[in-house]
Short mmCIF file of C-alpha atoms in Angstrom, two decimals:
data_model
loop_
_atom_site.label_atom_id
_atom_site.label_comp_id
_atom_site.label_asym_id
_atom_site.label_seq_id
_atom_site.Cartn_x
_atom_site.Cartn_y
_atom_site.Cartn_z
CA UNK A 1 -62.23 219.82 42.86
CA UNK A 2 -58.51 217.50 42.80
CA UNK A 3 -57.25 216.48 39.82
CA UNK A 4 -58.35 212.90 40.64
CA UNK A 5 -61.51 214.15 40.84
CA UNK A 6 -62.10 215.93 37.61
CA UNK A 7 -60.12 212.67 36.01
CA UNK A 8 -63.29 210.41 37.62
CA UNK A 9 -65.68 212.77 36.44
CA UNK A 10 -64.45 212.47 32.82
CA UNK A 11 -64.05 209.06 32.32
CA UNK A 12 -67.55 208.30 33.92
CA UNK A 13 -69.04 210.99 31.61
CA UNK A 14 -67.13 209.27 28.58
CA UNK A 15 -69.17 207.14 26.65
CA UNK A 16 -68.39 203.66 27.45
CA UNK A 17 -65.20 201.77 25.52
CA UNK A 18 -64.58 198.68 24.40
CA UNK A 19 -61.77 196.46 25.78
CA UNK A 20 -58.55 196.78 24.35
CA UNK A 21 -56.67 193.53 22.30
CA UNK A 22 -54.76 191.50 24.00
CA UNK A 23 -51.44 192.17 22.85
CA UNK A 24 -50.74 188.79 22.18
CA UNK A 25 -53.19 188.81 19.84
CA UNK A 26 -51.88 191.65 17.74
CA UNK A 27 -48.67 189.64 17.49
CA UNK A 28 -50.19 186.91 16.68
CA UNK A 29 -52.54 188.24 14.10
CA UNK A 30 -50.09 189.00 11.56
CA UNK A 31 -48.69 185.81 11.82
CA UNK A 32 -51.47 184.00 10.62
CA UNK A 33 -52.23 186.24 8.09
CA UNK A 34 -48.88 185.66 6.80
CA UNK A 35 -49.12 181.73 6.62
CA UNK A 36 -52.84 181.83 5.08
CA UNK A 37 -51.60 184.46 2.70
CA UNK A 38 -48.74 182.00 1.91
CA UNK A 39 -50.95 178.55 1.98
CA UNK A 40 -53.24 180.15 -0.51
CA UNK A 41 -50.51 180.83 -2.75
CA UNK A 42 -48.68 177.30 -3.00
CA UNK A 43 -52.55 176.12 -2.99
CA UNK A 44 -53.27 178.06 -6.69
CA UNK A 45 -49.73 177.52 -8.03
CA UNK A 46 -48.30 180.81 -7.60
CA UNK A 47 -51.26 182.51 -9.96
CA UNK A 48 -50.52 184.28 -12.70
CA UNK A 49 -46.87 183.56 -12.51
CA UNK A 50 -46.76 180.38 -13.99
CA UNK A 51 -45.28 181.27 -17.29
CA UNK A 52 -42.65 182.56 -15.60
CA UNK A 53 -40.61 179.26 -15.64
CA UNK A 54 -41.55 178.56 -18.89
CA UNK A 55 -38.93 177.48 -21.57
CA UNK A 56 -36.25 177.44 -18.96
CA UNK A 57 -34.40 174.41 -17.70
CA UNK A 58 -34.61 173.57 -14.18
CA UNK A 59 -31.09 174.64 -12.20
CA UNK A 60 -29.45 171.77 -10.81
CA UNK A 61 -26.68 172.19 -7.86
CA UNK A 62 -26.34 168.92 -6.27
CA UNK A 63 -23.52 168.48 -3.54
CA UNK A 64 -21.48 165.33 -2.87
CA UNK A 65 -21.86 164.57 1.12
CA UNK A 66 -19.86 161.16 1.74
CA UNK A 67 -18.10 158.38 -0.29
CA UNK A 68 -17.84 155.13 1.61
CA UNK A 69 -16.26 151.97 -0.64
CA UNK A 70 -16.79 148.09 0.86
CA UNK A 71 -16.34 145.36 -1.50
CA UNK A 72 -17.95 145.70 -4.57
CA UNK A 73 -19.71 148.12 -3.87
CA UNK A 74 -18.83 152.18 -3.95
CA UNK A 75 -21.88 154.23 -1.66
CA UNK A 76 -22.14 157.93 -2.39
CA UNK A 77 -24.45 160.60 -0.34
CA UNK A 78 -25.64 163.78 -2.03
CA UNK A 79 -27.81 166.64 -1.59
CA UNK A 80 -29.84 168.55 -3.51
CA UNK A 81 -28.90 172.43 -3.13
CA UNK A 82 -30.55 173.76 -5.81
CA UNK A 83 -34.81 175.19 -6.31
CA UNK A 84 -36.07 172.05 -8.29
CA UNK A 85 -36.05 168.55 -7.65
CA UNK A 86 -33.18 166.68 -9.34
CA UNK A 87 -33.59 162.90 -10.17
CA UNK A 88 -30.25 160.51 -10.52
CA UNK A 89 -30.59 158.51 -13.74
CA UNK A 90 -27.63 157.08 -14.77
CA UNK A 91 -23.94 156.35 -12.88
CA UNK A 92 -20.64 156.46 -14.37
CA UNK A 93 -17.28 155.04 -13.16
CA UNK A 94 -14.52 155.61 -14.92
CA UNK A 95 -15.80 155.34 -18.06
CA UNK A 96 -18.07 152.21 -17.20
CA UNK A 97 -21.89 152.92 -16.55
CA UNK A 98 -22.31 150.95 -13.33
CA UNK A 99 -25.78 149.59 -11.60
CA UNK A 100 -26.93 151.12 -8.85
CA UNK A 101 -29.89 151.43 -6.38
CA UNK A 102 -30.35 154.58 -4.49
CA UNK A 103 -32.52 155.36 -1.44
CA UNK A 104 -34.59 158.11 -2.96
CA UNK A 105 -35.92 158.21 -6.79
CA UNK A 106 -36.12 162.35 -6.62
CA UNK A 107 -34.58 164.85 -4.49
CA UNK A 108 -36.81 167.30 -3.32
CA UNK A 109 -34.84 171.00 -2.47
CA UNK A 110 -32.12 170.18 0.21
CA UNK A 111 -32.86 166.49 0.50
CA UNK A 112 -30.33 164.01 0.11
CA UNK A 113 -29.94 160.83 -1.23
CA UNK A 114 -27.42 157.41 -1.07
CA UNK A 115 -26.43 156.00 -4.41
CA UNK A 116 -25.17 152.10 -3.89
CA UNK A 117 -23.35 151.08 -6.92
CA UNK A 118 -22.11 148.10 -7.84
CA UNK A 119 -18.56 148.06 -8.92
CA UNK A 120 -15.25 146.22 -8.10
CA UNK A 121 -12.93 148.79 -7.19
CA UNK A 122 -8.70 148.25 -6.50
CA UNK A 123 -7.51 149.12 -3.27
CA UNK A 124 -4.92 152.01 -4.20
CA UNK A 125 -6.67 152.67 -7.82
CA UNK A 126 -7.91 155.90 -8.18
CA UNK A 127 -11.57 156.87 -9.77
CA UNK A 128 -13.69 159.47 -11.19
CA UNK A 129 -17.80 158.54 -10.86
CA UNK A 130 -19.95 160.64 -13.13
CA UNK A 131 -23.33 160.86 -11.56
CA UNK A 132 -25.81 161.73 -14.72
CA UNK A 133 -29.15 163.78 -13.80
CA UNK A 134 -32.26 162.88 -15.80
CA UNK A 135 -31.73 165.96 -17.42
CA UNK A 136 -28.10 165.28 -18.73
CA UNK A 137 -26.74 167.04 -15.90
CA UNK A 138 -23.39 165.39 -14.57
CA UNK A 139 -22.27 165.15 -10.64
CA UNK A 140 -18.63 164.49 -10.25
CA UNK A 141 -16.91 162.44 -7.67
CA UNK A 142 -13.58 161.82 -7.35
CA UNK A 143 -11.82 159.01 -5.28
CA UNK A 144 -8.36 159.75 -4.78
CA UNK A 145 -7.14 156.29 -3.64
CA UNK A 146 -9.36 153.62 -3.06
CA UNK A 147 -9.45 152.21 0.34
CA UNK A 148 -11.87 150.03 2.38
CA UNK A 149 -13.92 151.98 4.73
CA UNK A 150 -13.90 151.34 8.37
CA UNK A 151 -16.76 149.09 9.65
CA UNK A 152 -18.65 151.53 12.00
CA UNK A 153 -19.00 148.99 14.88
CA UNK A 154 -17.98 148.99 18.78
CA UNK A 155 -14.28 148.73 17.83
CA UNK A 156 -14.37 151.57 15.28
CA UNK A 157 -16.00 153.75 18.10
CA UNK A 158 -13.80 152.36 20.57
CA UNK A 159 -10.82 153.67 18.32
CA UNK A 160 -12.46 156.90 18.05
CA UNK A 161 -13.26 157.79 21.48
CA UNK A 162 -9.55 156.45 22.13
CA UNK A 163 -8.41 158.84 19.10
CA UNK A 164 -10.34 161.97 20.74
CA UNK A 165 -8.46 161.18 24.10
CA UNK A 166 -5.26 161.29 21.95
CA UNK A 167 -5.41 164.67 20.68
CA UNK A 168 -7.42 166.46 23.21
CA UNK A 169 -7.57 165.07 27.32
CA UNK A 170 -3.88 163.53 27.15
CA UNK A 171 -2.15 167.13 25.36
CA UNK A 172 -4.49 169.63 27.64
CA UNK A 173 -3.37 167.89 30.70
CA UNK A 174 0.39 167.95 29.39
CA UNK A 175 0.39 171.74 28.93
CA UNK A 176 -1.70 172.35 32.58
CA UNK A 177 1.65 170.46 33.71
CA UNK A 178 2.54 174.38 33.68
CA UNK A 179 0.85 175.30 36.71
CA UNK A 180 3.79 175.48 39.16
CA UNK A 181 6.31 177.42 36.40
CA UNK A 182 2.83 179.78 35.87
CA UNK A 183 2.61 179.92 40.03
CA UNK A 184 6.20 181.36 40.48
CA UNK A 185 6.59 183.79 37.93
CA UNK A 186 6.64 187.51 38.36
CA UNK A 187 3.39 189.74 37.29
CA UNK A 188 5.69 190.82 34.47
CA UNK A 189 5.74 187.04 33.33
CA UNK A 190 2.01 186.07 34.13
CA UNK A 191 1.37 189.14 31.81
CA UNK A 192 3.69 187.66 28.99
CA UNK A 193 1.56 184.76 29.25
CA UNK A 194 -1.58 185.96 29.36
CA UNK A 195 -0.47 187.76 26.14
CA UNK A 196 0.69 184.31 24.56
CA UNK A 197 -3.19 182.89 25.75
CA UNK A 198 -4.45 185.91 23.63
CA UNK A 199 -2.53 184.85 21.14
CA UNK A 200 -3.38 180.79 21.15
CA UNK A 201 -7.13 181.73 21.11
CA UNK A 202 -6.60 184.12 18.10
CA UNK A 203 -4.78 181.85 16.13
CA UNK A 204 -7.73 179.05 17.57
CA UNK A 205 -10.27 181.43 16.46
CA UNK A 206 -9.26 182.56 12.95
CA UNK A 207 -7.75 178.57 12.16
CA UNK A 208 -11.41 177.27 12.91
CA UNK A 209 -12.89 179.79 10.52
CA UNK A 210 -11.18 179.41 7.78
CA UNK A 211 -11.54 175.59 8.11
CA UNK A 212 -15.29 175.84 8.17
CA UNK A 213 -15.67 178.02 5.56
CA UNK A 214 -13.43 176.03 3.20
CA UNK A 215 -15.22 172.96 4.55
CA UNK A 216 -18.87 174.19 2.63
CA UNK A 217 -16.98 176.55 0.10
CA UNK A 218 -19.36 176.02 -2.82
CA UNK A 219 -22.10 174.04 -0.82
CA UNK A 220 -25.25 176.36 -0.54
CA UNK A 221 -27.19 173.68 1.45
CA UNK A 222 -28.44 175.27 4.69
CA UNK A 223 -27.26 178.62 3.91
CA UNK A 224 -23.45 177.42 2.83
CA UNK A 225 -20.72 179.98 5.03
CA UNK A 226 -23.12 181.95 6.67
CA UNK A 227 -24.15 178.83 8.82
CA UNK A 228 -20.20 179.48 10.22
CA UNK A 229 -20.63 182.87 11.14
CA UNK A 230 -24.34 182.11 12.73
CA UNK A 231 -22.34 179.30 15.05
CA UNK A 232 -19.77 181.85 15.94
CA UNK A 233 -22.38 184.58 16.68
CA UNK A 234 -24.57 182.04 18.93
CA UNK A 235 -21.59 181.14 20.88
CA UNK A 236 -19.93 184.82 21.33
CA UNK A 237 -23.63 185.58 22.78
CA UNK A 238 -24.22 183.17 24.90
CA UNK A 239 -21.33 182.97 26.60
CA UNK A 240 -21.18 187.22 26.85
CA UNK A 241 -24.82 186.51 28.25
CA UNK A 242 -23.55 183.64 30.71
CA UNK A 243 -20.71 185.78 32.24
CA UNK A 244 -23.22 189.29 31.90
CA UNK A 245 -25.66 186.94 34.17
CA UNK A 246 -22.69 185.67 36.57
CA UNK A 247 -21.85 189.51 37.01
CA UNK A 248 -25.07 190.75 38.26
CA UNK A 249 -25.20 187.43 40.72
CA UNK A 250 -22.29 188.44 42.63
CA UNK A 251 -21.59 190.78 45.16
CA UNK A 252 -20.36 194.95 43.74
CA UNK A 253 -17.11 196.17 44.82
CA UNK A 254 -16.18 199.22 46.95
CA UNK A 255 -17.31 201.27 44.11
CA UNK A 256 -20.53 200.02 43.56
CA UNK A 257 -19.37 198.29 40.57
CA UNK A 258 -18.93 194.10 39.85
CA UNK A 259 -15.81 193.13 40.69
CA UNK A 260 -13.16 192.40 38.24
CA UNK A 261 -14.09 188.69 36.77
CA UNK A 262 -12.47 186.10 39.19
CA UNK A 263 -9.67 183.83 37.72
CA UNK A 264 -11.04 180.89 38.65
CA UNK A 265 -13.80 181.84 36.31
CA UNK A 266 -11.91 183.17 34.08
CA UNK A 267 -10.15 179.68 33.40
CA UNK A 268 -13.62 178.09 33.31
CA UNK A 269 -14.78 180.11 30.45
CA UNK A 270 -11.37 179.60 28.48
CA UNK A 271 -11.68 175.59 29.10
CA UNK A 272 -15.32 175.81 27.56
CA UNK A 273 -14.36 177.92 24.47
CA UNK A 274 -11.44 175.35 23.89
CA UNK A 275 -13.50 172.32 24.73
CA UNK A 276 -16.29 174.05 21.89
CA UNK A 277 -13.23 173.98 19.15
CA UNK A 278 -11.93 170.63 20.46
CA UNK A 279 -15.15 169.55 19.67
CA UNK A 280 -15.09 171.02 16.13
CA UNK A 281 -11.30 169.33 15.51
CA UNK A 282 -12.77 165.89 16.91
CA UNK A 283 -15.37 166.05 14.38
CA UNK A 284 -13.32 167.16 11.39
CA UNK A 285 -10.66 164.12 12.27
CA UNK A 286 -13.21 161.47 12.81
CA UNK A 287 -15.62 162.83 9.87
CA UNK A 288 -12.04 162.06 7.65
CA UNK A 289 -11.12 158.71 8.86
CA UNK A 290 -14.79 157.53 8.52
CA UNK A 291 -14.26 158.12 4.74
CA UNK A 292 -10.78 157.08 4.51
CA UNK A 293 -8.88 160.08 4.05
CA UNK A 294 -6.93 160.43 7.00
CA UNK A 295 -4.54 157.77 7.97
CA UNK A 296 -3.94 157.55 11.83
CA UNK A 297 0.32 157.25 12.16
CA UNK A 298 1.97 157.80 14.95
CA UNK A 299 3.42 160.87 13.24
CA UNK A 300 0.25 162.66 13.46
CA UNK A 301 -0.69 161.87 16.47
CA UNK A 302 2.25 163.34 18.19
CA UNK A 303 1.60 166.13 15.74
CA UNK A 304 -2.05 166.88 17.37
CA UNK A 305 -0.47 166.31 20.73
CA UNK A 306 1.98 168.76 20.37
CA UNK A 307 -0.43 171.55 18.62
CA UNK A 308 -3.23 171.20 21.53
CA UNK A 309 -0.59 170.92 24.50
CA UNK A 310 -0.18 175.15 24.37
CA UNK A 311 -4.21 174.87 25.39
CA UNK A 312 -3.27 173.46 28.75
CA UNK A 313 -1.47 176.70 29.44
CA UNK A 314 -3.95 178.97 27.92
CA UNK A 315 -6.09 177.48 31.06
CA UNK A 316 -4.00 177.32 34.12
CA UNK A 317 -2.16 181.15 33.52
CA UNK A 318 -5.20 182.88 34.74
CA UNK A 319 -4.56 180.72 37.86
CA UNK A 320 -0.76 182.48 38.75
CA UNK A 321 -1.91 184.09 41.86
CA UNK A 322 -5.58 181.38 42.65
CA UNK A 323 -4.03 177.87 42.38
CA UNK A 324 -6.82 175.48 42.25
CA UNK A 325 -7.15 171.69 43.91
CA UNK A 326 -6.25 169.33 41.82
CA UNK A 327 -9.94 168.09 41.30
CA UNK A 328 -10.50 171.32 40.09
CA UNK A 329 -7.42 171.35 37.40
CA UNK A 330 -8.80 168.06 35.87
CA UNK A 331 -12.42 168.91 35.51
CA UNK A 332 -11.12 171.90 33.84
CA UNK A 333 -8.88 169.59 31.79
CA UNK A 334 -11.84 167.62 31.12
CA UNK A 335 -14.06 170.07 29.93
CA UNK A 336 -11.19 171.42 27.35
CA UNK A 337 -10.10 167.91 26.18
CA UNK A 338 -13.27 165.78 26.32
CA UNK A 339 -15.37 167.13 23.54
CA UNK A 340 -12.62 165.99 21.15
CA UNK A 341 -13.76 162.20 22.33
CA UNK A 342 -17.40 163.51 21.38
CA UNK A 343 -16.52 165.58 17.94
CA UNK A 344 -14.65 162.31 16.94
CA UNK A 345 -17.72 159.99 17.76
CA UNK A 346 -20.19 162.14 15.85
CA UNK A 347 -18.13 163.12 12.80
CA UNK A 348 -17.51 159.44 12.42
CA UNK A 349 -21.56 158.31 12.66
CA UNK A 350 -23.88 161.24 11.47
CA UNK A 351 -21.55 163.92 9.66
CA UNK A 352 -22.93 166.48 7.54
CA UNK A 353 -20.80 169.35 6.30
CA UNK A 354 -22.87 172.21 6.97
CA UNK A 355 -23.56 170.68 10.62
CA UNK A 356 -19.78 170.66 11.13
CA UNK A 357 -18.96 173.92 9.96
CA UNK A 358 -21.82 175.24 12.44
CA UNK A 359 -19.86 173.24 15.35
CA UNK A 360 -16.79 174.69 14.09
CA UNK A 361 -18.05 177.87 13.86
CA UNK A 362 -19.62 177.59 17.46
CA UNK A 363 -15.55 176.82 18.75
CA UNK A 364 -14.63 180.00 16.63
CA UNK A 365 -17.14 182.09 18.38
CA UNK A 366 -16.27 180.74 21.48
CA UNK A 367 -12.51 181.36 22.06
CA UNK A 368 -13.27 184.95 20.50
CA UNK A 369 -15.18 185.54 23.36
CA UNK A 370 -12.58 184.16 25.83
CA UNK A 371 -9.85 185.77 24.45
CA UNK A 372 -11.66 189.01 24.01
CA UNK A 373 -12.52 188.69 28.01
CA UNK A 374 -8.69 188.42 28.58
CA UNK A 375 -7.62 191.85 27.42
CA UNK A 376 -8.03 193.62 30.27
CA UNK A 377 -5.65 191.73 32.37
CA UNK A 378 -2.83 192.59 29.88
CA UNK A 379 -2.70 195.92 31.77
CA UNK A 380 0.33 196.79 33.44
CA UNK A 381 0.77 199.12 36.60
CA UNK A 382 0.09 202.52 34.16
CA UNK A 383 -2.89 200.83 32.80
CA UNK A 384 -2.10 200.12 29.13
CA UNK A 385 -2.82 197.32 28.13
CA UNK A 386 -0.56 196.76 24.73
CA UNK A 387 3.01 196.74 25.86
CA UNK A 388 6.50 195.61 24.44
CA UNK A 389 5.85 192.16 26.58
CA UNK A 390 1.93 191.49 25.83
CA UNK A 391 2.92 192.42 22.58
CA UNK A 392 5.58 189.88 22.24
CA UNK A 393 3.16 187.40 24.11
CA UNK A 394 0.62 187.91 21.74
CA UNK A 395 3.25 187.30 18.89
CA UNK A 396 4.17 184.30 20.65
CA UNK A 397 1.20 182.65 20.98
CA UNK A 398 0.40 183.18 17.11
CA UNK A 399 3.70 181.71 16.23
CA UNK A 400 3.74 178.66 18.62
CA UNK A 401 0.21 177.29 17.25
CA UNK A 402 1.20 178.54 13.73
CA UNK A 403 4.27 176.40 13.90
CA UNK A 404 2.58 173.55 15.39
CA UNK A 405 0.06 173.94 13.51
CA UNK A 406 2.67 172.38 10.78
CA UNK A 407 3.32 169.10 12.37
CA UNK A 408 -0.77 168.61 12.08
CA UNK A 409 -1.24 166.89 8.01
CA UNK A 410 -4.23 165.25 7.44
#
C-alpha cells in the first residue's frame, strides 16, 4: 500500500472533525472582547476604583492654540491637554477682568475652545491675559505687540499663495539655473556636489526637526513631540516602500540584480522630499503672519529666496550626465517649490500646532530618505564613498544653508 494510500485510509477511519475557524474570526474575536470588556467598564464607572480620585484636585494643562486681535475685541483658542474637563470662568487682561463669550462652556480631554473678549486694545501696546479656570487655575497669554490681524478673505489668500511662490517656485527655479555649470563639470565635481546635496538635505532634515519639536515643546495634545517623529517615520517608509516597489518593476541588470536607481528618478524623489519640507516652511510662515507675528519686508523675503535657492541644485546635480527637457526641469521645480503655496494657504486658515509639527516632521522624514538614497553615488573609482572632496561637499552644503539660514528672521 502507497503512502497516499495509508494517508486515505486514516483520515476516513478518523472520526469525523469539525470545521476549523475562519481565521478572520480569531482575529476578530479578541477584538470585540476587548471593546465589550472596555464598554462595560466606562458603563459601571470604573468599579471599585472610584475612591481612587477622591480628595484630589483635577490636573489642569490647557494649551494656548491662536491669538487673533480685531477691534475691540482680543479672540484666543485653547485646548484642553490634560485627563479632566477644564471649564473657563473668568478672563483677565492686564489687570482688568474683561467680558467674554466663548464657544464651548467645558472642555472635554483634548477639545478646544475660542474665548472672544471684549477689550480695546493699542496697536503697539503689549498685554498679558490671565485666563482663570473654575477651579482657580490660571492660563497665561502673552501678546507681545498688539497688531490687527489680517482679514482672512480672497486678498489675504491671494497674498499667501503669492508669498508661497516667493520663497519656494521663484528660489528652486533660480538654483536649477545650475543645470548647464552641473552638465560640464568633471565626475570629480558632480561628486563634490552630490556631497554638498547630502549636505543641504542634512541640514533640511535636522533644521525641520528641531523646529517641530520646539513648535509643541510643552504641548501634550495629540501625543506632543512624538507626533514629529511619527511624521518623519511615515514619510522615510513610504517613500523607501515607493522606490523598493519601483525596483522590483524594472528590468535586473547583467547580474541579476536591479539596476543602480536612475538619475532621473533620483531627482524626482529629492524634488518630493523638498517639496514635503517646503510644505512644512509654507505652513510655519503663513501660520505666523495669520497671527501677526511675522512681518513680510522685503528683507526677508530675499532672505527665504536666498536660503531655498541651494534646493534647486540639490535637484538638477543628479542630472550631470541625463539632462532632462525643459518640461521636465519645471515639473520637477514645481513639485519642490509648490507645496510652499499650499503650506502657506493652510497654516494661514486651519493651523493647529501638533498638525504642523506632523507636516514638518513628514518634510524631515522625507529628505532623510533622499539624502540617505544619495550616498552611494559619493563613491569614487576605488569605491569609497567618504573622500577628502564628498567630505568637503558635505561640509559645504551644511555651511551654505547654515549661513543662509541667518538671513531667514521671523
Amino acid at each position: 500500500m502507497s503512502l497516499d494510500e495509508k494517508t486515505a485510509t486514516a483520515l476516513a477511519a478518523a472520526p469525523h472533525r469539525r470545521p476549523p475557524v475562519p481565521r478572520w474570526l480569531l482575529g476578530v474575536g479578541p477584538l470585540v472582547l476587548i471593546a465589550l470588556l472596555v464598554g462595560l467598564f466606562s458603563l459601571l464607572n470604573a468599579p471599585g476604583l472610584s475612591t481612587l480620585s477622591e480628595g484630589v484636585p483635577p490636573k489642569e494643562e490647557v494649551a494656548v492654540e491662536d491669538i487673533r486681535l480685531t477691534p475691540g475685541q482680543i479672540e484666543i483658542t485653547v485646548r484642553n491637554e490634560g485627563p479632566d474637563p477644564v471649564s473657563i470662568a473668568q478672563v483677565n487682561v492686564s489687570d482688568y477682568y474683561a467680558p467674554f463669550t466663548q464657544t464651548r462652556e467645558t472642555m472635554a480631554p483634548l477639545e478646544s475652545t475660542t474665548l472672544t473678549i471684549g477689550y480695546h486694545w493699542v496697536d503697539g501696546d503689549p498685554y498679558e491675559v490671565a485666563l482663570v479656570t473654575s477651579i482657580g487655575g490660571k492660563i497665561p497669554a502673552v501678546v507681545d505687540a498688539a497688531a490687527l490681524s489680517p482679514e482672512r478673505g480672497s486678498s489675504f489668500f491671494g497674498l499667501m499663495t503669492l508669498l508661497g511662490i516667493y520663497v519656494g517656485v521663484i528660489p528652486v527655479a533660480l538654483g536649477m539655473l545650475w543645470m548647464p555649470f552641473v552638465r560640464r563639470s568633471s565626475a570629480s565635481w558632480v561628486r563634490v556636489l552630490l556631497g554638498v546635496t547630502v549636505g543641504l538635505l542634512a541640514f533640511l532634515a535636522v533644521d525641520a526637526t528641531l523646529e517641530a519639536v520646539e513648535l509643541v515643546a510643552g504641548n501634550g495634545a495629540f501625543g506632543g513631540p512624538i507626533v514629529v517623529f511619527l511624521g518623519a517615520l511615515t514619510a522615510y517608509l513610504i517613500l523607501e516602500g515607493t522606490d523598493a516597489w519601483m525596483r522590483r518593476r524594472q528590468e535586473l541588470g547583467a547580474t541579476g540584480r536591479p539596476a543602480a536607481l536612475p538619475p532621473q528618478r533620483l531627482a524626482l524623489l529629492i524634488a518630493i522630499g523638498i517639496g514635503l519640507h517646503n510644505l512644512g516652511e509654507g505652513l510655519a510662515i503663513g501660520s505666523a503672519y495669520a497671527v501677526g507675528s511675522l512681518a513680510l519686508g522685503a528683507s526677508l523675503i530675499v532672505g527665504f529666496a536666498i536660503h531655498n535657492t541651494t534646493e534647486g541644485l540639490a535637484i538638477v546635480t543628479p542630472l550631470a550626465k541625463q539632462p532632462p527637457g525643459l518640461g521636465r526641469l519645471a515639473i520637477l521645480g514645481l513639485i519642490a517649490g509648490a507645496p510652499a503655496a499650499a503650506g502657506a494657504l493652510i497654516g494661514a486658515t486651519v493651523y493647529q500646532p501638533a498638525f504642523a509639527a506632523f507636516l514638518l516632521g513628514i518634510g524631515a522624514g522625507a529628505v532623510a530618505q533622499v539624502a540617505i538614497k544619495l550616498l552611494p553615488l559619493l563613491k569614487d573609482n576605488a569605491g569609497k564613498t567618504f573622500t577628502p572632496l564628498t567630505g568637503a561637499g558635505i561640509i559645504l552644503g551644511l555651511g551654505v544653508m547654515f549661513a543662509t539660514g541667518l538671513l531667514v528672521v521671523a
